[in-house]
């Protein structure tokens, strides 16, 4: 079971290949500051129904099978991580100086932090939406195959 402290250690990232029983494939990554660095292995898991939806909470899974890292999943996790990091860099490199020049009130207090959060969370939210759509499609295809 993955374990990390303040984002350093191992963590499951991604969900792919959904089935009717609620299982999916996820990949265990070695992480530095919550950013996935090295894929260790992929596993098919069924999440425990008592798991929390809260970020950074401990979740439990029933592991059905262990396999080599799924290349498509590893690539997609790297792309989403790069997009989130890129949006953070873009915010401080281009957006924040623009706001300071044009809209000084937007860089006062909590507004700037909120705008930075929106920039970084946008690709993560897009990934969550895509995962939900793929889960529904995978379950429909599994149901059709029965």
PDB file of C-alpha atoms in Angstrom:
ATOM      1  CA  UNK A   1       0.000   0.000   0.000  1.00  0.00           C
ATOM      2  CA  UNK A   2       1.457   3.400  -0.946  1.00  0.00           C
ATOM      3  CA  UNK A   3       2.538   5.724   1.808  1.00  0.00           C
ATOM      4  CA  UNK A   4       3.761   9.307   1.769  1.00  0.00           C
ATOM      5  CA  UNK A   5       4.526  12.121   4.174  1.00  0.00           C
ATOM      6  CA  UNK A   6       3.795  15.659   2.970  1.00  0.00           C
ATOM      7  CA  UNK A   7       3.822  14.479  -0.644  1.00  0.00           C
ATOM      8  CA  UNK A   8       7.109  12.582  -0.478  1.00  0.00           C
ATOM      9  CA  UNK A   9       6.922   8.787  -0.852  1.00  0.00           C
ATOM     10  CA  UNK A  10       4.599   6.618  -2.932  1.00  0.00           C
ATOM     11  CA  UNK A  11       1.042   7.316  -4.077  1.00  0.00           C
ATOM     12  CA  UNK A  12      -1.554   5.868  -6.454  1.00  0.00           C
ATOM     13  CA  UNK A  13      -2.300   8.130  -9.395  1.00  0.00           C
ATOM     14  CA  UNK A  14      -4.793   7.700 -12.220  1.00  0.00           C
ATOM     15  CA  UNK A  15      -7.729   5.475 -13.002  1.00  0.00           C
ATOM     16  CA  UNK A  16      -8.064   3.516 -16.242  1.00  0.00           C
ATOM     17  CA  UNK A  17      -9.801   0.432 -17.666  1.00  0.00           C
ATOM     18  CA  UNK A  18     -12.984   0.535 -15.579  1.00  0.00           C
ATOM     19  CA  UNK A  19     -15.094  -2.586 -15.071  1.00  0.00           C
ATOM     20  CA  UNK A  20     -18.634  -3.244 -13.849  1.00  0.00           C
ATOM     21  CA  UNK A  21     -17.426  -4.555 -10.486  1.00  0.00           C
ATOM     22  CA  UNK A  22     -16.092  -1.050  -9.732  1.00  0.00           C
ATOM     23  CA  UNK A  23     -12.458  -2.016 -10.251  1.00  0.00           C
ATOM     24  CA  UNK A  24      -9.948  -0.001 -12.246  1.00  0.00           C
ATOM     25  CA  UNK A  25      -6.231   0.100 -12.962  1.00  0.00           C
ATOM     26  CA  UNK A  26      -4.141   2.634 -11.071  1.00  0.00           C
ATOM     27  CA  UNK A  27      -0.380   3.195 -10.937  1.00  0.00           C
ATOM     28  CA  UNK A  28       1.825   3.482  -7.875  1.00  0.00           C
ATOM     29  CA  UNK A  29       4.321   6.345  -8.301  1.00  0.00           C
ATOM     30  CA  UNK A  30       7.305   7.512  -6.280  1.00  0.00           C
ATOM     31  CA  UNK A  31       6.474  11.176  -5.627  1.00  0.00           C
ATOM     32  CA  UNK A  32       8.378  14.309  -4.722  1.00  0.00           C
ATOM     33  CA  UNK A  33       6.115  17.067  -3.408  1.00  0.00           C
ATOM     34  CA  UNK A  34       2.980  15.301  -4.743  1.00  0.00           C
ATOM     35  CA  UNK A  35       4.450  15.253  -8.273  1.00  0.00           C
ATOM     36  CA  UNK A  36       4.760  11.722  -9.699  1.00  0.00           C
ATOM     37  CA  UNK A  37       8.370  10.970 -10.647  1.00  0.00           C
ATOM     38  CA  UNK A  38       8.894   7.220 -11.130  1.00  0.00           C
ATOM     39  CA  UNK A  39       6.134   4.675 -11.908  1.00  0.00           C
ATOM     40  CA  UNK A  40       6.680   1.602  -9.750  1.00  0.00           C
ATOM     41  CA  UNK A  41       3.836  -0.722 -10.833  1.00  0.00           C
ATOM     42  CA  UNK A  42       0.175  -0.747 -11.826  1.00  0.00           C
ATOM     43  CA  UNK A  43      -2.552  -2.574  -9.928  1.00  0.00           C
ATOM     44  CA  UNK A  44      -6.217  -3.396 -10.508  1.00  0.00           C
ATOM     45  CA  UNK A  45      -8.051  -2.276  -7.403  1.00  0.00           C
ATOM     46  CA  UNK A  46     -11.525  -2.021  -5.949  1.00  0.00           C
ATOM     47  CA  UNK A  47     -11.733   0.996  -3.637  1.00  0.00           C
ATOM     48  CA  UNK A  48     -13.153   0.526  -0.154  1.00  0.00           C
ATOM     49  CA  UNK A  49     -16.646   2.097   0.052  1.00  0.00           C
ATOM     50  CA  UNK A  50     -15.658   3.878   3.278  1.00  0.00           C
ATOM     51  CA  UNK A  51     -12.889   5.866   1.525  1.00  0.00           C
ATOM     52  CA  UNK A  52     -13.027   9.629   1.874  1.00  0.00           C
ATOM     53  CA  UNK A  53     -13.425  11.936  -1.099  1.00  0.00           C
ATOM     54  CA  UNK A  54     -11.262  14.498   0.707  1.00  0.00           C
ATOM     55  CA  UNK A  55      -7.860  15.149  -0.882  1.00  0.00           C
ATOM     56  CA  UNK A  56      -4.780  14.021   1.092  1.00  0.00           C
ATOM     57  CA  UNK A  57      -6.814  11.500   3.093  1.00  0.00           C
ATOM     58  CA  UNK A  58      -5.786   7.846   3.454  1.00  0.00           C
ATOM     59  CA  UNK A  59      -7.716   5.509   1.184  1.00  0.00           C
ATOM     60  CA  UNK A  60      -7.883   1.713   1.198  1.00  0.00           C
ATOM     61  CA  UNK A  61      -8.178  -0.683  -1.721  1.00  0.00           C
ATOM     62  CA  UNK A  62      -8.617  -4.383  -2.410  1.00  0.00           C
ATOM     63  CA  UNK A  63      -5.825  -5.266  -4.841  1.00  0.00           C
ATOM     64  CA  UNK A  64      -6.967  -7.771  -7.467  1.00  0.00           C
ATOM     65  CA  UNK A  65      -3.805  -8.005  -9.569  1.00  0.00           C
ATOM     66  CA  UNK A  66      -0.376  -6.399  -9.855  1.00  0.00           C
ATOM     67  CA  UNK A  67       1.336  -5.708 -13.196  1.00  0.00           C
ATOM     68  CA  UNK A  68       3.973  -3.615 -14.942  1.00  0.00           C
ATOM     69  CA  UNK A  69       3.218   0.126 -15.184  1.00  0.00           C
ATOM     70  CA  UNK A  70       0.524   0.846 -17.752  1.00  0.00           C
ATOM     71  CA  UNK A  71       2.322   3.028 -20.376  1.00  0.00           C
ATOM     72  CA  UNK A  72      -0.766   5.019 -21.410  1.00  0.00           C
ATOM     73  CA  UNK A  73      -1.664   5.747 -17.818  1.00  0.00           C
ATOM     74  CA  UNK A  74       1.898   6.797 -16.964  1.00  0.00           C
ATOM     75  CA  UNK A  75       1.938   9.125 -19.980  1.00  0.00           C
ATOM     76  CA  UNK A  76      -1.420  10.679 -19.075  1.00  0.00           C
ATOM     77  CA  UNK A  77      -0.354  11.224 -15.449  1.00  0.00           C
ATOM     78  CA  UNK A  78       2.863  12.906 -16.596  1.00  0.00           C
ATOM     79  CA  UNK A  79       0.892  15.122 -18.999  1.00  0.00           C
ATOM     80  CA  UNK A  80      -1.642  16.202 -16.365  1.00  0.00           C
ATOM     81  CA  UNK A  81       1.130  16.889 -13.836  1.00  0.00           C
ATOM     82  CA  UNK A  82       3.052  18.916 -16.410  1.00  0.00           C
ATOM     83  CA  UNK A  83      -0.102  20.864 -17.263  1.00  0.00           C
ATOM     84  CA  UNK A  84      -0.744  21.732 -13.597  1.00  0.00           C
ATOM     85  CA  UNK A  85       2.897  22.721 -13.011  1.00  0.00           C
ATOM     86  CA  UNK A  86       2.947  24.642 -16.292  1.00  0.00           C
ATOM     87  CA  UNK A  87      -0.148  26.616 -15.325  1.00  0.00           C
ATOM     88  CA  UNK A  88       1.485  27.540 -12.002  1.00  0.00           C
ATOM     89  CA  UNK A  89       4.635  28.690 -13.788  1.00  0.00           C
ATOM     90  CA  UNK A  90       2.579  30.561 -16.387  1.00  0.00           C
ATOM     91  CA  UNK A  91       0.679  32.343 -13.644  1.00  0.00           C
ATOM     92  CA  UNK A  92       3.798  33.697 -11.941  1.00  0.00           C
ATOM     93  CA  UNK A  93       5.679  34.347 -15.196  1.00  0.00           C
ATOM     94  CA  UNK A  94       3.006  36.081 -17.293  1.00  0.00           C
ATOM     95  CA  UNK A  95      -0.361  36.461 -15.562  1.00  0.00           C
ATOM     96  CA  UNK A  96       0.743  37.981 -12.243  1.00  0.00           C
ATOM     97  CA  UNK A  97       2.907  40.728 -13.875  1.00  0.00           C
ATOM     98  CA  UNK A  98       0.031  41.518 -16.247  1.00  0.00           C
ATOM     99  CA  UNK A  99      -2.397  41.820 -13.337  1.00  0.00           C
ATOM    100  CA  UNK A 100       0.006  44.081 -11.418  1.00  0.00           C
ATOM    101  CA  UNK A 101       0.269  46.389 -14.441  1.00  0.00           C
ATOM    102  CA  UNK A 102      -3.404  46.477 -15.387  1.00  0.00           C
ATOM    103  CA  UNK A 103      -5.514  45.554 -12.386  1.00  0.00           C
ATOM    104  CA  UNK A 104      -3.763  46.362  -9.134  1.00  0.00           C
ATOM    105  CA  UNK A 105      -6.845  45.420  -7.098  1.00  0.00           C
ATOM    106  CA  UNK A 106      -6.537  41.840  -8.443  1.00  0.00           C
ATOM    107  CA  UNK A 107      -3.155  41.412  -6.717  1.00  0.00           C
ATOM    108  CA  UNK A 108      -4.386  42.511  -3.297  1.00  0.00           C
ATOM    109  CA  UNK A 109      -4.799  39.951  -0.516  1.00  0.00           C
ATOM    110  CA  UNK A 110      -6.648  36.720  -1.224  1.00  0.00           C
ATOM    111  CA  UNK A 111      -7.683  37.501  -4.824  1.00  0.00           C
ATOM    112  CA  UNK A 112      -4.225  36.738  -6.251  1.00  0.00           C
ATOM    113  CA  UNK A 113      -4.039  33.432  -4.360  1.00  0.00           C
ATOM    114  CA  UNK A 114      -7.507  32.510  -5.630  1.00  0.00           C
ATOM    115  CA  UNK A 115      -6.544  33.262  -9.235  1.00  0.00           C
ATOM    116  CA  UNK A 116      -3.360  31.182  -8.885  1.00  0.00           C
ATOM    117  CA  UNK A 117      -5.397  28.304  -7.443  1.00  0.00           C
ATOM    118  CA  UNK A 118      -7.854  28.481 -10.334  1.00  0.00           C
ATOM    119  CA  UNK A 119      -4.980  28.328 -12.850  1.00  0.00           C
ATOM    120  CA  UNK A 120      -3.400  25.292 -11.213  1.00  0.00           C
ATOM    121  CA  UNK A 121      -6.669  23.444 -10.521  1.00  0.00           C
ATOM    122  CA  UNK A 122      -8.084  23.903 -14.046  1.00  0.00           C
ATOM    123  CA  UNK A 123      -6.131  21.006 -15.649  1.00  0.00           C
ATOM    124  CA  UNK A 124      -6.759  18.822 -12.593  1.00  0.00           C
ATOM    125  CA  UNK A 125     -10.507  19.493 -12.793  1.00  0.00           C
ATOM    126  CA  UNK A 126     -10.468  18.747 -16.529  1.00  0.00           C
ATOM    127  CA  UNK A 127      -8.790  15.413 -15.750  1.00  0.00           C
ATOM    128  CA  UNK A 128     -11.395  14.558 -13.123  1.00  0.00           C
ATOM    129  CA  UNK A 129     -14.204  15.321 -15.581  1.00  0.00           C
ATOM    130  CA  UNK A 130     -12.556  13.212 -18.268  1.00  0.00           C
ATOM    131  CA  UNK A 131     -12.086  10.337 -15.796  1.00  0.00           C
ATOM    132  CA  UNK A 132     -15.803  10.438 -14.902  1.00  0.00           C
ATOM    133  CA  UNK A 133     -16.783  10.290 -18.572  1.00  0.00           C
ATOM    134  CA  UNK A 134     -14.359   7.421 -19.239  1.00  0.00           C
ATOM    135  CA  UNK A 135     -15.641   5.501 -16.205  1.00  0.00           C
ATOM    136  CA  UNK A 136     -19.209   5.710 -17.524  1.00  0.00           C
ATOM    137  CA  UNK A 137     -18.107   4.659 -21.006  1.00  0.00           C
ATOM    138  CA  UNK A 138     -16.076   1.731 -19.649  1.00  0.00           C
ATOM    139  CA  UNK A 139     -18.984   0.504 -17.551  1.00  0.00           C
ATOM    140  CA  UNK A 140     -21.351   0.758 -20.524  1.00  0.00           C
ATOM    141  CA  UNK A 141     -18.950  -1.248 -22.717  1.00  0.00           C
ATOM    142  CA  UNK A 142     -18.557  -3.877 -19.980  1.00  0.00           C
ATOM    143  CA  UNK A 143     -22.331  -4.154 -19.683  1.00  0.00           C
ATOM    144  CA  UNK A 144     -22.688  -4.580 -23.457  1.00  0.00           C
ATOM    145  CA  UNK A 145     -20.089  -7.379 -23.484  1.00  0.00           C
ATOM    146  CA  UNK A 146     -22.098  -9.422 -20.934  1.00  0.00           C
TER     147      UNK A 146
END
